[in-house]
PDB file of C-alpha atoms and ligand atoms in Angstrom:
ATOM      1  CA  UNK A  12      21.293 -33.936 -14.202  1.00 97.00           C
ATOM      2  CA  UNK A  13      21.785 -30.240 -13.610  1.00 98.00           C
ATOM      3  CA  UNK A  14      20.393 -28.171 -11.127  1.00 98.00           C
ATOM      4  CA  UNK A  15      18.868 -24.458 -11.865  1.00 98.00           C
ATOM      5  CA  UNK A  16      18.488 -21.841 -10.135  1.00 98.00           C
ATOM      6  CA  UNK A  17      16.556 -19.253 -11.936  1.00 98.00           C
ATOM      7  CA  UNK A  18      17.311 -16.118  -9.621  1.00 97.00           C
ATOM      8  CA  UNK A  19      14.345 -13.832  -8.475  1.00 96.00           C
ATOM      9  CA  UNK A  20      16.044 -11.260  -9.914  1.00 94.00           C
ATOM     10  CA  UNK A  21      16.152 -11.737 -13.291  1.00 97.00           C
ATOM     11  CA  UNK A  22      12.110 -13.732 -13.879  1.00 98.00           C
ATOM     12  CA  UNK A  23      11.073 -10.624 -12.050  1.00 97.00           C
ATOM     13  CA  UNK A  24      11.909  -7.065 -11.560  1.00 94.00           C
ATOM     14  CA  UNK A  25      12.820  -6.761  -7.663  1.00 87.00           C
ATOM     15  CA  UNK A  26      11.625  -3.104  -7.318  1.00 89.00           C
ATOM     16  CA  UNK A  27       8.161  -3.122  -8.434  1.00 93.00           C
ATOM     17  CA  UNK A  28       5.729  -5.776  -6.475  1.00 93.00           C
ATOM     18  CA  UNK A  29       4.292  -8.548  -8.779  1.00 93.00           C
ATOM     19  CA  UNK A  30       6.665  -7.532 -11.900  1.00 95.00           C
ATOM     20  CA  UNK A  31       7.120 -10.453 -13.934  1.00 97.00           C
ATOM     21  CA  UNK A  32       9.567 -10.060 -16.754  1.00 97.00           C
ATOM     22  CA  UNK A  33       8.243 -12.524 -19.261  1.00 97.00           C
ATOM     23  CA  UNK A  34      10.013 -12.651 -22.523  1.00 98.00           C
ATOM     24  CA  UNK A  35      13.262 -13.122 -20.058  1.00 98.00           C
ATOM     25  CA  UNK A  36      11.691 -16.568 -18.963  1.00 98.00           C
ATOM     26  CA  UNK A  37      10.690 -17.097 -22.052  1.00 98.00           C
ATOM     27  CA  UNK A  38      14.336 -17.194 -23.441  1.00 98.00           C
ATOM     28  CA  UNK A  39      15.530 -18.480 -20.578  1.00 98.00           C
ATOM     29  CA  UNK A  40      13.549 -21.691 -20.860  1.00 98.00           C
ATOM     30  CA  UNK A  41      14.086 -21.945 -24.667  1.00 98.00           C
ATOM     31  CA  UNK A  42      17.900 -21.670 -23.985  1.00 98.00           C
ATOM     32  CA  UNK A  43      17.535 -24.521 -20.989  1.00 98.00           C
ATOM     33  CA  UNK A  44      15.690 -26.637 -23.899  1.00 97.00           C
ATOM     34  CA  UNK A  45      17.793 -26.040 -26.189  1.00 97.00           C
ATOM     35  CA  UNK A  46      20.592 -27.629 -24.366  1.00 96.00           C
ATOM     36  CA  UNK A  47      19.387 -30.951 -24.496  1.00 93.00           C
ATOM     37  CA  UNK A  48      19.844 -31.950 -20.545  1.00 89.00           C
ATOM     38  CA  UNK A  49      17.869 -32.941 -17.569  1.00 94.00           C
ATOM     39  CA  UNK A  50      16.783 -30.790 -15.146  1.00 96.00           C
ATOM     40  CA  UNK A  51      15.933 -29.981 -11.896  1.00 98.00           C
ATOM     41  CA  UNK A  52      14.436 -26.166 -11.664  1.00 98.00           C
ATOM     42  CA  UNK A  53      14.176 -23.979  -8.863  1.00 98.00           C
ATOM     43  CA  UNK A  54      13.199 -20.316  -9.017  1.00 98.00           C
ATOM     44  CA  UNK A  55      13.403 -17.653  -6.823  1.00 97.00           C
ATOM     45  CA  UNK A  56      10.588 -14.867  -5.752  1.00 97.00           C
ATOM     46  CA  UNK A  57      11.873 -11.809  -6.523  1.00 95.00           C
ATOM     47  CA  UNK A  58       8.896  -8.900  -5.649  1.00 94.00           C
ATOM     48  CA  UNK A  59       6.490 -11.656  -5.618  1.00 96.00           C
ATOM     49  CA  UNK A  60       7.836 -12.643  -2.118  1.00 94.00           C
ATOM     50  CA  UNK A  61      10.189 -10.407  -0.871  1.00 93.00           C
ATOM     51  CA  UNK A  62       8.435  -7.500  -1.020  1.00 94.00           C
ATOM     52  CA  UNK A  63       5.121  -8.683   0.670  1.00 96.00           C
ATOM     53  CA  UNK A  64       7.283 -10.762   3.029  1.00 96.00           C
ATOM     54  CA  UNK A  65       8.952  -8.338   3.996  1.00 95.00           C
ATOM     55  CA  UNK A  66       5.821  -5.181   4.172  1.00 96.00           C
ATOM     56  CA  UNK A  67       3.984  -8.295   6.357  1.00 97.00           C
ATOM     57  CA  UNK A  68       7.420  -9.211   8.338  1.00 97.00           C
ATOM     58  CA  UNK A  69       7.269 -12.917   7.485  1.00 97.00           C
ATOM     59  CA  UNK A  70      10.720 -13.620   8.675  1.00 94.00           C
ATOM     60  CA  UNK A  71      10.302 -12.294  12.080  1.00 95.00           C
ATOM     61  CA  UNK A  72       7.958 -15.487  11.845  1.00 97.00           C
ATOM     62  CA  UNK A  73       4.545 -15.637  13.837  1.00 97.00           C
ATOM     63  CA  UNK A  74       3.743 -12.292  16.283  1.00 97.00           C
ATOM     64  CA  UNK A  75       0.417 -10.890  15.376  1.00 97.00           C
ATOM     65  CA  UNK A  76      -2.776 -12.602  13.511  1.00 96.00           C
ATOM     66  CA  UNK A  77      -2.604  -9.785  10.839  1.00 95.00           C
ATOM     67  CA  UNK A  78       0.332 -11.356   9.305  1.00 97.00           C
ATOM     68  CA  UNK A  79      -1.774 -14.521   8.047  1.00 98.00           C
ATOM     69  CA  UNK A  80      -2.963 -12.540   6.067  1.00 98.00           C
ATOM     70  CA  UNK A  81       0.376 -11.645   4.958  1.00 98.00           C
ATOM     71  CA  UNK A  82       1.495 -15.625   4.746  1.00 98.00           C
ATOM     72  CA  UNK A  83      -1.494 -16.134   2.387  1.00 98.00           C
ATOM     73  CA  UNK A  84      -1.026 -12.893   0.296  1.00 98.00           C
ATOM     74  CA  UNK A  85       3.172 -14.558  -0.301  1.00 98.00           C
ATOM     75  CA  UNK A  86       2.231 -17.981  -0.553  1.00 98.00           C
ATOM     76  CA  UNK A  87      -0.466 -16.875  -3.061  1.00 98.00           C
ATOM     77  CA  UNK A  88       1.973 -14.431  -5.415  1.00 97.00           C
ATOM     78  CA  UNK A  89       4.769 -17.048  -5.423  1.00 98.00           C
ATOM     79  CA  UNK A  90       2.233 -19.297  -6.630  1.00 98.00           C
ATOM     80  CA  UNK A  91       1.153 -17.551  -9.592  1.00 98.00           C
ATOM     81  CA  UNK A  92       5.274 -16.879 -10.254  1.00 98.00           C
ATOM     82  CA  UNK A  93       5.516 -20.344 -10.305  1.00 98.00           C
ATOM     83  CA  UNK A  94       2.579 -20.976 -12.583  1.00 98.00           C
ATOM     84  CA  UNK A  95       4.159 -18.577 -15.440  1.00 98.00           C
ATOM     85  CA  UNK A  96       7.144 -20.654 -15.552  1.00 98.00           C
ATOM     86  CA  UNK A  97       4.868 -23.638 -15.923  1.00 98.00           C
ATOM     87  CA  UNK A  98       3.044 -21.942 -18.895  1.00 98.00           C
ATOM     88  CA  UNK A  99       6.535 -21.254 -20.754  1.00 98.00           C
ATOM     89  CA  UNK A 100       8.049 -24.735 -19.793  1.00 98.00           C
ATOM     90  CA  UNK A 101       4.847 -25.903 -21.128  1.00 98.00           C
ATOM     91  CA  UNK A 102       4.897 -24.003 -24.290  1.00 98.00           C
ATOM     92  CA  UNK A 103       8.421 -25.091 -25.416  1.00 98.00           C
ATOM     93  CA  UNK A 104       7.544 -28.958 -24.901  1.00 97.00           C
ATOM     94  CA  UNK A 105       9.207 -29.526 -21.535  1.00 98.00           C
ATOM     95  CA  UNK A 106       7.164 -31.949 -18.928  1.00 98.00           C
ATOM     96  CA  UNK A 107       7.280 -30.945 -15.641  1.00 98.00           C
ATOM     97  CA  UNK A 108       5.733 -30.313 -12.490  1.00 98.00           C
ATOM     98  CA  UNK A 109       5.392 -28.212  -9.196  1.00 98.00           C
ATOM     99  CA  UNK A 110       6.545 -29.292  -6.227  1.00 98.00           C
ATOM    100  CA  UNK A 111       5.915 -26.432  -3.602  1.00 97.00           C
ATOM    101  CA  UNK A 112       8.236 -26.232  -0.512  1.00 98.00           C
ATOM    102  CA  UNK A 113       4.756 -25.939   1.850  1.00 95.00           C
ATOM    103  CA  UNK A 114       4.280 -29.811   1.455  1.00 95.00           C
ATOM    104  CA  UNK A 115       7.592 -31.410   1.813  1.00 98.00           C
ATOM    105  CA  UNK A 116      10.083 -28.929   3.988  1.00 98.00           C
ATOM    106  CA  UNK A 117       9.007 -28.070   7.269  1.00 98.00           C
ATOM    107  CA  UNK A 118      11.770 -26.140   9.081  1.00 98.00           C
ATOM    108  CA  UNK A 119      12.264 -24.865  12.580  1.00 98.00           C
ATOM    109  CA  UNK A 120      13.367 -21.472  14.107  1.00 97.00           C
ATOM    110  CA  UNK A 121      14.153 -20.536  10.312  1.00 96.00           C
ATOM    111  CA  UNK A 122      16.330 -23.854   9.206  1.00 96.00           C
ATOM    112  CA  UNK A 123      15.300 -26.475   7.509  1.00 97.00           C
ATOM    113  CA  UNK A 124      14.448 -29.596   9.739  1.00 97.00           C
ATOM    114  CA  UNK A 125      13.184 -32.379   7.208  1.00 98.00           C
ATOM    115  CA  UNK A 126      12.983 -32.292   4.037  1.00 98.00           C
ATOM    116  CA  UNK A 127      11.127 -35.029   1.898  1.00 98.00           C
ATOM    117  CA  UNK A 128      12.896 -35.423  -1.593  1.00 98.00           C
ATOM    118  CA  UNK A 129      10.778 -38.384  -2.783  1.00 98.00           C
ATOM    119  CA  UNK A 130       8.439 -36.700  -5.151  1.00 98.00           C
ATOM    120  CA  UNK A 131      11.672 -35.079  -6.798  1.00 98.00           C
ATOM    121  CA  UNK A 132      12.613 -38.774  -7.215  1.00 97.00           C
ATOM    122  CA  UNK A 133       9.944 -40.125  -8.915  1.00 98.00           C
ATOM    123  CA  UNK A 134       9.385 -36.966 -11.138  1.00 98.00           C
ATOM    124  CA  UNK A 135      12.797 -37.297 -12.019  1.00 98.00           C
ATOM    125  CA  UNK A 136      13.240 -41.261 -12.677  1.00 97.00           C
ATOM    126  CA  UNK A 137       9.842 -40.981 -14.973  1.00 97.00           C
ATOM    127  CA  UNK A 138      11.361 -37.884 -16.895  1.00 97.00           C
ATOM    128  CA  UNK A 139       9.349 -35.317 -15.825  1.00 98.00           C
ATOM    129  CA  UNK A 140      11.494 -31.618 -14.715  1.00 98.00           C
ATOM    130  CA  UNK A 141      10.527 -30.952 -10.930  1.00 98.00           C
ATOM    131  CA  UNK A 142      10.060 -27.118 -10.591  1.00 98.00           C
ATOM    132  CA  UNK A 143      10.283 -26.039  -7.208  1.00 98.00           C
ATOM    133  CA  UNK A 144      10.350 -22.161  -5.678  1.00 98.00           C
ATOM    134  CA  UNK A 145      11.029 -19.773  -2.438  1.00 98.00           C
ATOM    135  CA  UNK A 146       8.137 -19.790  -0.195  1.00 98.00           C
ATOM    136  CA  UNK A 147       6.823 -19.483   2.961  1.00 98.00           C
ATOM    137  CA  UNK A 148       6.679 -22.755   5.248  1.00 98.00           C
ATOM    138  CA  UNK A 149       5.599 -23.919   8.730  1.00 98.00           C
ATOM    139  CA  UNK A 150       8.231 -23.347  11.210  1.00 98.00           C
ATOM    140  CA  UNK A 151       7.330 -25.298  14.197  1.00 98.00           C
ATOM    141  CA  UNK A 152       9.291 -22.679  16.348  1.00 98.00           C
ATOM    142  CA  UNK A 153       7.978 -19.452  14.829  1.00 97.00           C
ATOM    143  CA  UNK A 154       4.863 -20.451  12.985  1.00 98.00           C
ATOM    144  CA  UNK A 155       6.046 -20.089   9.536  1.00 98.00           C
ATOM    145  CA  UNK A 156       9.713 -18.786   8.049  1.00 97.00           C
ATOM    146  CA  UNK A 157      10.361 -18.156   4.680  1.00 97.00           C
ATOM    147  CA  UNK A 158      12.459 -20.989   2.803  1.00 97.00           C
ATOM    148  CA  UNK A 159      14.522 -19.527  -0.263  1.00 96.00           C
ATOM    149  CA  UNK A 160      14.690 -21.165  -2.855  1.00 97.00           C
ATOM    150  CA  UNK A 161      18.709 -21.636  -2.584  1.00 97.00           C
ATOM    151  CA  UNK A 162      18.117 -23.615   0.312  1.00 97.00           C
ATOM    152  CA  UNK A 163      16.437 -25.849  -2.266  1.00 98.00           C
ATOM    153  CA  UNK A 164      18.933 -25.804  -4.657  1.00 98.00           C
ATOM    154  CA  UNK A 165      21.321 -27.226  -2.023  1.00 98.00           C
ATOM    155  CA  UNK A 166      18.976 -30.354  -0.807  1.00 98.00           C
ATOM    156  CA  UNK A 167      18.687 -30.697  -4.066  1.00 98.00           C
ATOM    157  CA  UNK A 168      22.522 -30.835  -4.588  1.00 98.00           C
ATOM    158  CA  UNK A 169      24.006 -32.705  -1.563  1.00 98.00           C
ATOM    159  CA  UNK A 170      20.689 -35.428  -2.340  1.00 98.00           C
ATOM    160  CA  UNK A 171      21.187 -36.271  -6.213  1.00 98.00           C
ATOM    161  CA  UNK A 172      24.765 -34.940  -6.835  1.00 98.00           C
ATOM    162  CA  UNK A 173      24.034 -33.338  -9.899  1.00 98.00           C
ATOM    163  CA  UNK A 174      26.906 -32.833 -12.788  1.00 97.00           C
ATOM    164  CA  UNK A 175      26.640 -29.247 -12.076  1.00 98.00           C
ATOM    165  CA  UNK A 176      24.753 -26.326 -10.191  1.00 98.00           C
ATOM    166  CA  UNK A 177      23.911 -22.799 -12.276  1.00 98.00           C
ATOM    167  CA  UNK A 178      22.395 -19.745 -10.656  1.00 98.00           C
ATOM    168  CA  UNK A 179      21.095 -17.784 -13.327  1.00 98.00           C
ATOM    169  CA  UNK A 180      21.252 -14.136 -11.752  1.00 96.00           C
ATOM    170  CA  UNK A 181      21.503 -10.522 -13.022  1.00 93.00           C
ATOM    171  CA  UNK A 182      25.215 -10.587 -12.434  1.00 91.00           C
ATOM    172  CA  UNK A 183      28.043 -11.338 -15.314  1.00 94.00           C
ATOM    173  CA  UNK A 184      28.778 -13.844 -12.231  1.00 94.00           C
ATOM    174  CA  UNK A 185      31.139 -13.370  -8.533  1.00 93.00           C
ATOM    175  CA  UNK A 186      32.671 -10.330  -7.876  1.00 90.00           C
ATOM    176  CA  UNK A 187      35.388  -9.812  -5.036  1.00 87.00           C
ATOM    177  CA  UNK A 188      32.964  -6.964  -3.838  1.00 83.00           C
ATOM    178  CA  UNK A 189      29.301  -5.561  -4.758  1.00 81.00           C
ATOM    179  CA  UNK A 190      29.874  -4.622  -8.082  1.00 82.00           C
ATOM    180  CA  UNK A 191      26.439  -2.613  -7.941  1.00 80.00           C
ATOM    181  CA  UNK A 192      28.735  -0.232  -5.534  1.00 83.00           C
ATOM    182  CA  UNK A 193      32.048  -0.363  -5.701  1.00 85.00           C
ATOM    183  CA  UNK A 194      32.670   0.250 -10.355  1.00 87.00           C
ATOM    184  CA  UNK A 195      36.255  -1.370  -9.445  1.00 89.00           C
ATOM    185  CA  UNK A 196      34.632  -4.892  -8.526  1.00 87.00           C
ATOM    186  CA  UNK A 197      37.031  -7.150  -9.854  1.00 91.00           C
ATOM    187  CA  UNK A 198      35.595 -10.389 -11.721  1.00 93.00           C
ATOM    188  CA  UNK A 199      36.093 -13.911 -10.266  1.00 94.00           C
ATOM    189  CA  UNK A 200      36.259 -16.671 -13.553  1.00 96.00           C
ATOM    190  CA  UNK A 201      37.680 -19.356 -12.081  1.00 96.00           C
ATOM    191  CA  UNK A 202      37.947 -20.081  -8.184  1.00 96.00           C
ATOM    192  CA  UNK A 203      38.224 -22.128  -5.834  1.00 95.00           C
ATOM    193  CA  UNK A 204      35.733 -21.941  -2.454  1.00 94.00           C
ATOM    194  CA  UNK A 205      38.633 -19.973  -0.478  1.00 92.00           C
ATOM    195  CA  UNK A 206      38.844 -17.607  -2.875  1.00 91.00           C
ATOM    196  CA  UNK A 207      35.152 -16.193  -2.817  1.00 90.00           C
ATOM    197  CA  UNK A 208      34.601 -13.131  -1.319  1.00 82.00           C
ATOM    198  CA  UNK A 209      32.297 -13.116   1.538  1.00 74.00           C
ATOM    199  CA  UNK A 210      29.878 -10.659  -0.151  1.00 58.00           C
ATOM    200  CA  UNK A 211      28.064  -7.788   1.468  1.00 58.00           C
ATOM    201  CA  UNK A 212      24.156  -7.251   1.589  1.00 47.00           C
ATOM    202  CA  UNK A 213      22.397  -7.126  -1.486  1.00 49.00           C
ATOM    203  CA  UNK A 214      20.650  -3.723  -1.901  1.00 50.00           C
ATOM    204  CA  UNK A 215      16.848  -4.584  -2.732  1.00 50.00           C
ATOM    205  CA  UNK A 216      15.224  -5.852  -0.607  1.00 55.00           C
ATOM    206  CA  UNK A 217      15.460  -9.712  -0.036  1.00 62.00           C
ATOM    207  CA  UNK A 218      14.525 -11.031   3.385  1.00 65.00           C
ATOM    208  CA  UNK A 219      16.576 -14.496   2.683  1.00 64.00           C
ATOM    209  CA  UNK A 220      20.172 -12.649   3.176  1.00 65.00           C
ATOM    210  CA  UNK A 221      20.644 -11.919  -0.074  1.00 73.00           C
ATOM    211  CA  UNK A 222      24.049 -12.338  -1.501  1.00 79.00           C
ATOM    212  CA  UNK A 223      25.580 -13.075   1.550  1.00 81.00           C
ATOM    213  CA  UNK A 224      23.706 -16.410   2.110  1.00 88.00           C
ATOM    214  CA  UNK A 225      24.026 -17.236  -1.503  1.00 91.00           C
ATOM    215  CA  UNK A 226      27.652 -17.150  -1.362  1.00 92.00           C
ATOM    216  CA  UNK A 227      27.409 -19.346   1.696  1.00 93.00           C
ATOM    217  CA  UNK A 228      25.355 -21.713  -0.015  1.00 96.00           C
ATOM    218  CA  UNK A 229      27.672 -22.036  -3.298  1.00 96.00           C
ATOM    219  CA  UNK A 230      30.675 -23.002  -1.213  1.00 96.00           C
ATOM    220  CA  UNK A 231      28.607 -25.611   0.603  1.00 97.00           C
ATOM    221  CA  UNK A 232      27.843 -27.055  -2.672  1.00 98.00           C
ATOM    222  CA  UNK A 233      31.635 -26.955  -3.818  1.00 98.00           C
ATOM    223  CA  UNK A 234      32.883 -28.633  -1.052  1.00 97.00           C
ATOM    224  CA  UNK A 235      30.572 -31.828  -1.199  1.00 97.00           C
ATOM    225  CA  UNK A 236      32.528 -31.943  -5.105  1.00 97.00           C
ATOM    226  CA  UNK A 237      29.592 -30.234  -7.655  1.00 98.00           C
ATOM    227  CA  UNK A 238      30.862 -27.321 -10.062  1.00 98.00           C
ATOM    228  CA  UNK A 239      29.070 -24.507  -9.409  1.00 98.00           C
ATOM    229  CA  UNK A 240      28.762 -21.591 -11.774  1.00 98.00           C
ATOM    230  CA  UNK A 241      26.784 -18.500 -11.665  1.00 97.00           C
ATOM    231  CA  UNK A 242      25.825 -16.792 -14.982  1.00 98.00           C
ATOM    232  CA  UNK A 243      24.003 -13.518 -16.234  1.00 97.00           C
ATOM    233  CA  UNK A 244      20.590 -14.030 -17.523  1.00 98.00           C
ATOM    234  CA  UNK A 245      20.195 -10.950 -18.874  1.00 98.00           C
ATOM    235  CA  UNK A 246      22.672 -11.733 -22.040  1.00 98.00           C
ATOM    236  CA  UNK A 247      21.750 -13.416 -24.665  1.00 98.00           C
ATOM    237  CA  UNK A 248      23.424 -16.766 -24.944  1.00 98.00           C
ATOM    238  CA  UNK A 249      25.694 -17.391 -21.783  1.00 98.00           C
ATOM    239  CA  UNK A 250      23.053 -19.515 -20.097  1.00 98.00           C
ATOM    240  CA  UNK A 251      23.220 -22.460 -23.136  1.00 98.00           C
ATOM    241  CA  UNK A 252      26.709 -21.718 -23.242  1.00 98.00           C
ATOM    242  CA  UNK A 253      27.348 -22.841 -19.360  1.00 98.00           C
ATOM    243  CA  UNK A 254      24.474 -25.478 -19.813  1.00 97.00           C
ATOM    244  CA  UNK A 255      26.673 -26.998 -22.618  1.00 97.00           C
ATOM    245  CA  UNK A 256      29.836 -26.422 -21.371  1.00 96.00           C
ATOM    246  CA  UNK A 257      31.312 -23.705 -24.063  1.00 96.00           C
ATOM    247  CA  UNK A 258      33.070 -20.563 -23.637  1.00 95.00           C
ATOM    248  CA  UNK A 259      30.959 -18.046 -22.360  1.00 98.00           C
ATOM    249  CA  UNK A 260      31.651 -15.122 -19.273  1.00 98.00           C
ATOM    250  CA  UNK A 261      30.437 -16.887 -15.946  1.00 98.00           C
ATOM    251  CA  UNK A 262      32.184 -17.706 -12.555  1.00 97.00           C
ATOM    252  CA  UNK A 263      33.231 -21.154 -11.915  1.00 98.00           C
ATOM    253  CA  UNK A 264      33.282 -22.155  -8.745  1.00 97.00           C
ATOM    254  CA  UNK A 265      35.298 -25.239  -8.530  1.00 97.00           C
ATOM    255  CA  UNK A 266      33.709 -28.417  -6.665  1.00 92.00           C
ATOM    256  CA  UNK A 267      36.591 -29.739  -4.233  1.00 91.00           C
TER     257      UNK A 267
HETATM  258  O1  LIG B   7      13.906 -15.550  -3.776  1.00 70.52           O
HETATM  259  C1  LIG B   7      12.313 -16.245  -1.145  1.00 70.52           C
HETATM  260  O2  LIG B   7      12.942 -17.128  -2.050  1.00 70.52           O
HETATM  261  P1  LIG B   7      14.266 -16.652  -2.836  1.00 70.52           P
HETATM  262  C2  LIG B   7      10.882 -16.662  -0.835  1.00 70.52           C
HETATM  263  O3  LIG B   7      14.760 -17.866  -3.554  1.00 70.52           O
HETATM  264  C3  LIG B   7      10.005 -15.571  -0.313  1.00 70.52           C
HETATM  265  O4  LIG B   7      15.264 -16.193  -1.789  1.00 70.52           O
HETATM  266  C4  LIG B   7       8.633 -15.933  -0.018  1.00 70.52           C
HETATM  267  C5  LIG B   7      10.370 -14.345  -0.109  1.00 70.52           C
END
């Protein structure tokens, strides 16, 4: 089994609230079919979430009633993210279903305290994909925090030890600095967990940390032993290619 992460930033344009970039999911899932594995698919919430998240201040958690509105304005645009990647898993033959963070993480002051992976289980043992997605959840410090969908992907990951962990992002892959800033970025192909960078802020806005926390998260998952790569979703190709194991650009981070 492989576990996806199918980065905010590439199923939507970050800059513009509630910009879905279709025919981008579209081959995305068509190259994830074509591969031939099993799955277990997690997608981000690019200006679905962040953006009203952030205009509502969701991850300052509960302070003022006017920001249920804000939790229910989130909840309700990640939702209809999530049900456009149903419609194209559904269109290229690929059973599945949606498992939303609200009913089976709950966490507290912002990290996750339980976490119920059953339903993942069973979807999984009967053949069905699980498609899970960054939300907003109860906190029972704050009143609600926002859960990212990384901190999915690595439940997911220390739980059913997949053979390997993609994040699909709008990167070639790992640079040694923010190649968005600095044009001398060098490229990271192969590495091992001390080697990565600890990268700087990403520059849209993202209230889940960004690129920062994502690193953190990939080294986590390297260290319990999984592969984990991160590819550019944007090119034609490269996401098969690491699904299947041929040459194609990507970083490798190497599970130790
Ligand atoms: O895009 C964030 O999930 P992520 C979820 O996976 C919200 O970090 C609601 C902003």
């Amino acid at each position: 089994m492989i576990v996806i992460k199918l980065g905010g930033s590439v199923i939507t344009d970050k800059r513009t609230e509630g910009k879905i970039r279709k025919r981008i999911i579209d081959r995305l899932i068509w190259e994830i079919k074509k591969s031939g594995e099993k799955f277990s698919i997690v997608h981000g919430a690019g200006s679905f979430g962040h953006i009203p998240a952030e205009r509502y201040q969701l991850h300052r958690g509960l302070k003022e009633r006017s920001q249920l509105e804000g939790f229910h304005l989130t909840h309700h645009s990640v939702r209809l993210l999530n049900s456009e990647v149903m419609k194209v898993l559904l269109k290229y033959h690929i059973p599945s279903v949606s498992i939303s963070p609200l009913c089976f993480i709950e966490m507290r002051d912002r990290r996750i305290e339980s976490i119920d992976l059953s339903k993942f289980d069973k979807a999984l043992s009967m053949g069905l994909t699980p498609v899970s997605f960054g939300d907003v959840v109860f906190d029972s410090k704050r009143g609600f925090s926002i859960c990212s969908g990384d901190d999915i992907v690595l439940h997911l990951a220390l739980h059913f030890k997949p053979d390997k962990v993609v994040f699909i992002m709008d990167e070639d892959g790992i640079f040694d600095r923010d190649p968005k800033k600095y044009r001398n970025a060098k490229f990271l192909k192969d590495v091992r967990v001390d080697e990565l960078p600890s990268a700087e802020k990403s520059s849209y806005i993202d209230v889940t940390g960004g690129m920062r926390k994502k690193i953190d998260i990939i080294k986590r998952i390297a260290n319990d032993g999984i592969d984990v790569y991160v590819v550019n979703g944007n090119k034609i190709g490269r996401v098969y290619g690491v699904l299947t194991g041929k040459k194609v650009k990507r970083t490798r981070v190497i599970g130790c």
